[in-house]
Amino acid sequence: MKNNLGIYIHVPFCAAKCAYCDFYSLAGKPEWWDAYVTRMTTELQQKAPACQDWTVDTIYFGGGTPSLLGGERIAAILHTIQTCYTVQPDAEMTVEANPDSMTDMFLAQTHGAGVNRLSMGIQSAQDEVLQKIGRIHTFHQAQDAFFRARQAGFDNLSVDLMYALPGQTLSQLEQSIDALLALQPEHLSCYGLTLEPHTPLGRQNPVLPDEDTQADMYLLLCQKMAEAGFDHYEISNFARPGYHSRHNSRYWKQSPYLGFGPGAHGDWQGMRYEIPRDLPAWLAGQLEPIPEDTEAIDRAAEYVMLSLRTAEGFDSKWYQKTFLRSPEPIERILSGLPKQYMEHTGSRWHLTDTGFLISNAILVAVLDGVE
């Protein structure tokens, strides 16, 4: 029986850089798009022989803005994967897409190539909020793109929403949640804005909602999504039953995946690596993955941290069996938390929505207690 493997493709192109974005991407550069596909195809082919005993069950095109490449180029990369690797028949194949580049041609070509999930960067239903954070689409464009994706045959659509944006009110967030739910997506990823100091928005240092308002925003989101029938399966992710992101879940479960493209990360055969953020050098075939210090990675501690971010939670029996460590110190700390933050069933411990809200403090306490 073959082991399962994920593939992550980093597409470092955007129509314009969002004011808050810290991911590796370059605005424009259409003259490099074909060279990117050629180099990506070569790297996928070179890696394939080492993966003959593996079955690819998730493929994820992230960025950047993969939809900017167009459906034909995405299809060419997928064809290489499907030709050179063993791909599970029901593999989850996701492409991140922005409304302004989701043309009918893109939708038809990607769906025809086997893409069965789109992750749409919408972020807000208010155009003035979108402008403040440097988004170049309107909410009307997002609605139109969403419905055209449905017409093209996509029955698994995820949407991104941001909160704690400059000047955003609780009422505005509620309007955005309601507007996105009205689209009837299968999945929603929701992130609070973090100001990275070297981004344009970070340099502007705008006034964000205070901590109490941000907490109210998060709990409002949890409440609205629960009422709509979504599972809160990870601290920032909600899905209708059966539509959890299989690819993202492998990150939280420490499952292996290969990363391709400048700025990508991978976790393969016990080694973590990053591909340097240098597109010209990567196109020239001059980049080697940079391995993380294996000795510095404590997989057991990492499991504690990642598992407590999910609804499945920390499984003490699995922890003991896998890492040959006693879970007692961890369980002692978790058992001391108020019930409003932590729930316990059998060998599993998981945070409540209120617990998710203060998860950083809880994780620090737990990890400090097991060192």
Short mmCIF file of C-alpha atoms in Angstrom, two decimals:
data_model
loop_
_atom_site.label_atom_id
_atom_site.label_comp_id
_atom_site.label_asym_id
_atom_site.label_seq_id
_atom_site.Cartn_x
_atom_site.Cartn_y
_atom_site.Cartn_z
CA MET A 1 0.00 0.00 0.00
CA LYS A 2 1.36 3.39 -1.01
CA ASN A 3 1.68 6.28 1.39
CA ASN A 4 -0.16 9.53 0.68
CA LEU A 5 1.64 12.70 -0.33
CA GLY A 6 0.60 16.30 -0.96
CA ILE A 7 2.04 18.66 -3.57
CA TYR A 8 2.15 22.42 -3.07
CA ILE A 9 2.88 24.68 -6.06
CA HIS A 10 3.82 28.27 -5.24
CA VAL A 11 2.85 30.74 -7.97
CA PRO A 12 4.73 33.99 -7.20
CA PHE A 13 2.74 36.33 -9.46
CA CYS A 14 0.06 38.90 -8.62
CA ALA A 15 -1.75 41.58 -10.59
CA ALA A 16 -0.84 43.96 -7.75
CA LYS A 17 0.61 43.47 -4.27
CA CYS A 18 -1.95 43.82 -1.51
CA ALA A 19 -0.93 46.36 1.12
CA TYR A 20 -0.80 43.73 3.91
CA CYS A 21 0.77 40.81 2.02
CA ASP A 22 3.90 39.15 3.38
CA PHE A 23 3.92 36.18 0.97
CA TYR A 24 6.51 36.00 -1.80
CA SER A 25 4.98 37.40 -4.96
CA LEU A 26 5.82 39.89 -7.68
CA ALA A 27 3.37 42.23 -9.38
CA GLY A 28 2.86 41.60 -13.07
CA LYS A 29 5.84 39.94 -14.83
CA PRO A 30 3.73 38.26 -17.57
CA GLU A 31 6.92 37.86 -19.60
CA TRP A 32 8.04 35.24 -17.03
CA TRP A 33 4.86 33.18 -16.87
CA ASP A 34 5.73 30.70 -19.62
CA ALA A 35 9.29 30.30 -18.32
CA TYR A 36 7.79 29.61 -14.89
CA VAL A 37 5.67 26.76 -16.27
CA THR A 38 8.64 25.30 -18.14
CA ARG A 39 10.84 25.35 -15.02
CA MET A 40 8.05 23.99 -12.83
CA THR A 41 7.48 21.13 -15.26
CA THR A 42 11.20 20.28 -15.17
CA GLU A 43 11.35 20.25 -11.36
CA LEU A 44 8.24 18.09 -11.06
CA GLN A 45 9.71 15.59 -13.53
CA GLN A 46 13.04 15.51 -11.70
CA LYS A 47 11.43 14.78 -8.34
CA ALA A 48 8.98 12.14 -9.58
CA PRO A 49 11.31 9.07 -9.51
CA ALA A 50 11.77 9.48 -5.73
CA CYS A 51 7.99 9.38 -5.26
CA GLN A 52 7.10 6.11 -6.99
CA ASP A 53 5.99 4.55 -3.70
CA TRP A 54 3.69 7.47 -2.91
CA THR A 55 0.18 8.42 -3.97
CA VAL A 56 -0.62 12.11 -4.38
CA ASP A 57 -3.95 12.81 -2.71
CA THR A 58 -3.85 16.62 -2.53
CA ILE A 59 -2.51 19.25 -4.93
CA TYR A 60 -2.60 22.92 -3.98
CA PHE A 61 -1.71 25.95 -6.12
CA GLY A 62 -1.03 28.87 -3.78
CA GLY A 63 0.51 32.25 -4.16
CA GLY A 64 0.58 34.94 -5.16
CA THR A 65 -2.42 34.63 -7.42
CA PRO A 66 -2.39 31.32 -9.32
CA SER A 67 -5.49 32.29 -11.33
CA LEU A 68 -3.42 35.07 -12.92
CA LEU A 69 -1.41 32.40 -14.78
CA GLY A 70 -4.54 31.38 -16.68
CA GLY A 71 -6.18 27.99 -16.99
CA GLU A 72 -3.97 26.68 -19.79
CA ARG A 73 -0.77 27.05 -17.76
CA ILE A 74 -2.37 25.58 -14.62
CA ALA A 75 -3.60 22.65 -16.75
CA ALA A 76 -0.09 22.09 -18.16
CA ILE A 77 1.41 21.84 -14.68
CA LEU A 78 -1.38 19.50 -13.56
CA HIS A 79 -0.84 17.32 -16.63
CA THR A 80 2.82 16.90 -15.68
CA ILE A 81 1.84 15.84 -12.14
CA GLN A 82 -0.79 13.43 -13.43
CA THR A 83 1.66 11.96 -15.95
CA CYS A 84 4.70 11.61 -13.67
CA TYR A 85 3.10 10.77 -10.31
CA THR A 86 0.47 8.34 -9.06
CA VAL A 87 -2.50 10.61 -8.37
CA GLN A 88 -5.44 9.33 -6.34
CA PRO A 89 -8.65 9.32 -8.43
CA ASP A 90 -10.48 11.51 -5.90
CA ALA A 91 -7.49 13.73 -5.09
CA GLU A 92 -8.35 17.21 -3.86
CA MET A 93 -6.99 19.74 -6.37
CA THR A 94 -7.20 23.35 -5.20
CA VAL A 95 -6.31 26.59 -6.98
CA GLU A 96 -6.29 29.93 -5.21
CA ALA A 97 -8.06 32.55 -7.30
CA ASN A 98 -8.88 36.23 -7.14
CA PRO A 99 -12.16 37.53 -8.60
CA ASP A 100 -10.45 39.89 -11.05
CA SER A 101 -8.61 37.04 -12.82
CA MET A 102 -11.34 34.36 -12.72
CA THR A 103 -12.24 34.53 -16.42
CA ASP A 104 -14.66 32.09 -18.01
CA MET A 105 -11.70 30.60 -19.90
CA PHE A 106 -9.77 30.08 -16.65
CA LEU A 107 -12.77 28.39 -15.03
CA ALA A 108 -13.44 26.10 -18.01
CA GLN A 109 -9.80 25.09 -18.48
CA THR A 110 -9.03 24.40 -14.83
CA HIS A 111 -12.25 22.47 -14.28
CA GLY A 112 -11.55 20.48 -17.44
CA ALA A 113 -8.03 19.69 -16.18
CA GLY A 114 -9.36 18.16 -12.96
CA VAL A 115 -9.28 21.09 -10.53
CA ASN A 116 -12.16 20.41 -8.14
CA ARG A 117 -11.75 23.17 -5.54
CA LEU A 118 -11.23 26.91 -5.77
CA SER A 119 -10.12 29.11 -2.87
CA MET A 120 -11.33 32.64 -3.57
CA GLY A 121 -9.69 35.68 -2.00
CA ILE A 122 -12.69 37.93 -1.31
CA GLN A 123 -11.72 39.34 2.15
CA SER A 124 -14.66 41.78 2.60
CA ALA A 125 -18.08 42.67 1.22
CA GLN A 126 -17.41 46.42 1.56
CA ASP A 127 -15.66 48.06 -1.37
CA GLU A 128 -14.24 50.86 0.79
CA VAL A 129 -12.63 48.27 3.08
CA LEU A 130 -11.21 46.40 0.09
CA GLN A 131 -9.65 49.62 -1.19
CA LYS A 132 -8.02 50.35 2.18
CA ILE A 133 -6.15 47.05 2.13
CA GLY A 134 -5.13 47.29 -1.52
CA ARG A 135 -7.51 44.77 -3.08
CA ILE A 136 -8.23 45.52 -6.75
CA HIS A 137 -11.64 43.85 -7.04
CA THR A 138 -15.08 44.96 -5.92
CA PHE A 139 -17.52 42.77 -4.04
CA HIS A 140 -19.80 42.76 -7.07
CA GLN A 141 -16.92 41.25 -9.07
CA ALA A 142 -16.49 38.63 -6.36
CA GLN A 143 -20.17 37.70 -6.46
CA ASP A 144 -20.08 37.46 -10.24
CA ALA A 145 -16.93 35.31 -10.21
CA PHE A 146 -18.42 33.01 -7.57
CA PHE A 147 -21.60 32.37 -9.54
CA ARG A 148 -19.67 31.85 -12.79
CA ALA A 149 -17.51 29.28 -10.98
CA ARG A 150 -20.71 27.45 -10.01
CA GLN A 151 -21.89 27.56 -13.62
CA ALA A 152 -18.53 26.14 -14.71
CA GLY A 153 -19.14 23.07 -12.53
CA PHE A 154 -17.25 23.81 -9.31
CA ASP A 155 -19.12 22.33 -6.34
CA ASN A 156 -16.40 22.97 -3.74
CA LEU A 157 -15.75 26.67 -3.28
CA SER A 158 -13.88 28.25 -0.40
CA VAL A 159 -13.87 31.97 0.35
CA ASP A 160 -11.40 34.03 2.39
CA LEU A 161 -12.56 36.69 4.84
CA MET A 162 -10.41 39.09 6.87
CA TYR A 163 -11.36 40.88 10.06
CA ALA A 164 -9.79 43.46 12.41
CA LEU A 165 -9.17 45.65 9.36
CA PRO A 166 -8.40 49.40 9.62
CA GLY A 167 -11.52 51.23 10.79
CA GLN A 168 -13.68 48.10 10.54
CA THR A 169 -16.68 47.90 12.86
CA LEU A 170 -18.46 44.86 14.26
CA SER A 171 -21.46 45.76 12.15
CA GLN A 172 -19.38 45.87 8.97
CA LEU A 173 -17.92 42.45 9.72
CA GLU A 174 -21.38 41.02 10.31
CA GLN A 175 -22.51 42.42 6.95
CA SER A 176 -19.52 40.76 5.27
CA ILE A 177 -20.19 37.40 6.95
CA ASP A 178 -23.85 37.53 5.93
CA ALA A 179 -22.95 38.51 2.36
CA LEU A 180 -20.45 35.64 2.03
CA LEU A 181 -22.86 33.12 3.56
CA ALA A 182 -25.48 34.27 1.04
CA LEU A 183 -23.17 32.94 -1.69
CA GLN A 184 -23.47 29.49 -0.06
CA PRO A 185 -19.80 28.45 -0.14
CA GLU A 186 -18.64 25.08 1.14
CA HIS A 187 -15.72 26.49 3.12
CA LEU A 188 -14.61 29.74 4.74
CA SER A 189 -11.15 30.74 5.95
CA CYS A 190 -11.09 33.77 8.22
CA TYR A 191 -8.00 35.60 9.44
CA GLY A 192 -7.43 38.63 11.63
CA LEU A 193 -5.15 41.20 10.04
CA THR A 194 -1.57 41.14 11.28
CA LEU A 195 0.47 44.22 10.43
CA GLU A 196 3.84 43.07 9.10
CA PRO A 197 6.28 45.98 9.55
CA HIS A 198 7.87 45.83 6.09
CA THR A 199 4.57 45.80 4.15
CA PRO A 200 2.97 49.06 2.89
CA LEU A 201 0.13 48.75 5.41
CA GLY A 202 2.59 47.96 8.19
CA ARG A 203 4.57 51.12 7.40
CA GLN A 204 1.36 53.16 7.45
CA ASN A 205 0.57 51.65 10.87
CA PRO A 206 -3.19 52.34 10.70
CA VAL A 207 -5.45 52.16 13.73
CA LEU A 208 -6.97 48.68 14.03
CA PRO A 209 -9.94 47.65 16.19
CA ASP A 210 -8.89 47.27 19.83
CA GLU A 211 -8.38 43.85 21.43
CA ASP A 212 -11.87 43.67 22.94
CA THR A 213 -13.47 44.48 19.58
CA GLN A 214 -11.27 41.92 17.82
CA ALA A 215 -12.36 39.30 20.38
CA ASP A 216 -16.01 40.23 19.78
CA MET A 217 -15.42 39.92 16.03
CA TYR A 218 -13.98 36.43 16.35
CA LEU A 219 -16.76 35.17 18.61
CA LEU A 220 -19.40 36.73 16.31
CA LEU A 221 -17.83 34.88 13.40
CA CYS A 222 -17.87 31.58 15.31
CA GLN A 223 -21.51 32.10 16.26
CA LYS A 224 -22.65 33.01 12.74
CA MET A 225 -20.84 30.08 11.15
CA ALA A 226 -22.24 27.60 13.68
CA GLU A 227 -25.76 28.91 13.04
CA ALA A 228 -25.16 28.39 9.31
CA GLY A 229 -24.23 24.73 9.89
CA PHE A 230 -20.46 24.98 9.41
CA ASP A 231 -17.95 22.87 11.36
CA HIS A 232 -15.33 24.98 13.13
CA TYR A 233 -12.61 22.44 12.41
CA GLU A 234 -9.52 24.64 12.84
CA ILE A 235 -8.97 27.92 14.62
CA SER A 236 -9.38 29.98 11.40
CA ASN A 237 -11.32 27.55 9.20
CA PHE A 238 -14.97 26.58 8.86
CA ALA A 239 -16.52 24.04 6.51
CA ARG A 240 -19.77 22.36 5.72
CA PRO A 241 -19.64 18.68 6.75
CA GLY A 242 -17.50 16.74 4.26
CA TYR A 243 -15.73 19.83 2.90
CA HIS A 244 -12.77 20.28 5.26
CA SER A 245 -9.64 21.29 3.35
CA ARG A 246 -7.74 18.03 2.97
CA HIS A 247 -4.54 19.75 1.88
CA ASN A 248 -4.41 22.28 4.72
CA SER A 249 -5.25 19.51 7.17
CA ARG A 250 -2.04 17.74 6.28
CA TYR A 251 -0.05 20.71 7.61
CA TRP A 252 -1.83 20.45 10.95
CA LYS A 253 -1.36 16.66 11.04
CA GLN A 254 2.34 16.82 10.08
CA SER A 255 1.67 14.77 6.95
CA PRO A 256 4.30 14.82 4.18
CA TYR A 257 4.11 17.20 1.23
CA LEU A 258 6.44 18.46 -1.47
CA GLY A 259 6.80 22.18 -2.13
CA PHE A 260 7.73 23.54 -5.57
CA GLY A 261 8.50 27.10 -6.67
CA PRO A 262 10.35 30.02 -5.05
CA GLY A 263 8.98 30.71 -1.58
CA ALA A 264 7.48 27.23 -1.17
CA HIS A 265 7.97 25.02 1.87
CA GLY A 266 7.97 21.23 2.05
CA ASP A 267 8.05 18.42 4.59
CA TRP A 268 9.42 15.27 3.02
CA GLN A 269 11.08 12.16 4.43
CA GLY A 270 11.53 13.77 7.82
CA MET A 271 13.12 16.94 6.42
CA ARG A 272 11.58 20.40 6.39
CA TYR A 273 12.81 22.75 3.70
CA GLU A 274 12.20 26.12 2.12
CA ILE A 275 12.93 27.20 -1.44
CA PRO A 276 14.55 30.68 -1.40
CA ARG A 277 12.46 33.66 -2.49
CA ASP A 278 14.35 34.39 -5.69
CA LEU A 279 12.36 33.91 -8.88
CA PRO A 280 15.13 34.76 -11.41
CA ALA A 281 17.56 32.34 -9.75
CA TRP A 282 14.86 29.66 -9.57
CA LEU A 283 14.00 30.10 -13.26
CA ALA A 284 17.70 29.62 -14.05
CA GLY A 285 17.76 26.38 -12.05
CA GLN A 286 20.23 27.84 -9.56
CA LEU A 287 18.29 27.33 -6.31
CA GLU A 288 18.61 24.46 -3.89
CA PRO A 289 16.06 23.87 -1.12
CA ILE A 290 17.30 25.07 2.27
CA PRO A 291 16.72 22.38 4.91
CA GLU A 292 15.61 23.41 8.37
CA ASP A 293 17.74 22.32 11.30
CA THR A 294 16.29 18.85 11.93
CA GLU A 295 17.64 18.75 15.47
CA ALA A 296 15.88 22.03 16.28
CA ILE A 297 12.46 20.65 15.30
CA ASP A 298 10.61 19.01 18.16
CA ARG A 299 7.84 17.13 16.37
CA ALA A 300 6.18 16.16 19.63
CA ALA A 301 5.92 19.77 20.84
CA GLU A 302 4.80 20.78 17.38
CA TYR A 303 2.04 18.18 17.48
CA VAL A 304 0.79 19.65 20.76
CA MET A 305 0.69 23.13 19.26
CA LEU A 306 -0.91 22.14 15.94
CA SER A 307 -3.44 19.70 17.39
CA LEU A 308 -4.77 22.26 19.86
CA ARG A 309 -5.53 24.55 16.91
CA THR A 310 -8.01 21.97 15.57
CA ALA A 311 -11.40 20.66 16.61
CA GLU A 312 -9.92 17.14 16.83
CA GLY A 313 -7.60 18.43 19.51
CA PHE A 314 -4.75 16.78 21.39
CA ASP A 315 -4.95 12.98 21.62
CA SER A 316 -2.92 11.82 24.64
CA LYS A 317 -2.93 8.13 23.60
CA TRP A 318 -1.72 8.92 20.09
CA TYR A 319 0.92 11.29 21.51
CA GLN A 320 2.29 8.60 23.82
CA LYS A 321 2.28 5.90 21.14
CA THR A 322 3.86 8.09 18.45
CA PHE A 323 6.45 10.05 20.42
CA LEU A 324 7.07 7.63 23.31
CA ARG A 325 6.52 10.45 25.79
CA SER A 326 4.21 10.64 28.74
CA PRO A 327 1.26 12.96 28.13
CA GLU A 328 0.77 13.44 31.87
CA PRO A 329 2.45 16.88 32.15
CA ILE A 330 0.33 18.16 29.26
CA GLU A 331 -2.89 16.69 30.60
CA ARG A 332 -2.18 18.18 34.01
CA ILE A 333 -1.98 21.68 32.51
CA LEU A 334 -5.01 21.18 30.25
CA SER A 335 -7.11 19.80 33.09
CA GLY A 336 -6.43 22.97 35.07
CA LEU A 337 -8.05 25.18 32.44
CA PRO A 338 -11.61 26.44 33.02
CA LYS A 339 -14.28 24.45 31.16
CA GLN A 340 -15.16 27.52 29.10
CA TYR A 341 -11.76 27.13 27.40
CA MET A 342 -11.19 23.37 27.22
CA GLU A 343 -13.30 20.27 26.66
CA HIS A 344 -12.15 16.71 27.39
CA THR A 345 -13.57 13.47 25.97
CA GLY A 346 -11.70 10.19 26.47
CA SER A 347 -8.09 10.76 25.42
CA ARG A 348 -8.88 13.93 23.47
CA TRP A 349 -8.59 17.51 24.66
CA HIS A 350 -9.79 20.38 22.50
CA LEU A 351 -10.27 24.11 22.87
CA THR A 352 -13.69 25.75 22.73
CA ASP A 353 -14.32 28.83 20.58
CA THR A 354 -13.55 30.97 23.63
CA GLY A 355 -10.40 28.90 24.16
CA PHE A 356 -9.34 29.46 20.55
CA LEU A 357 -9.55 33.18 21.26
CA ILE A 358 -6.73 32.93 23.82
CA SER A 359 -5.00 29.96 22.24
CA ASN A 360 -1.58 31.65 22.10
CA ALA A 361 -1.46 32.07 25.86
CA ILE A 362 -2.68 28.49 26.41
CA LEU A 363 -0.12 27.06 24.00
CA VAL A 364 2.72 28.97 25.66
CA ALA A 365 1.65 27.60 29.07
CA VAL A 366 1.41 24.05 27.77
CA LEU A 367 4.72 24.08 25.90
CA ASP A 368 6.52 25.72 28.83
CA GLY A 369 5.16 22.97 31.07
CA VAL A 370 6.58 20.11 28.99
CA GLU A 371 10.09 21.42 28.43
#
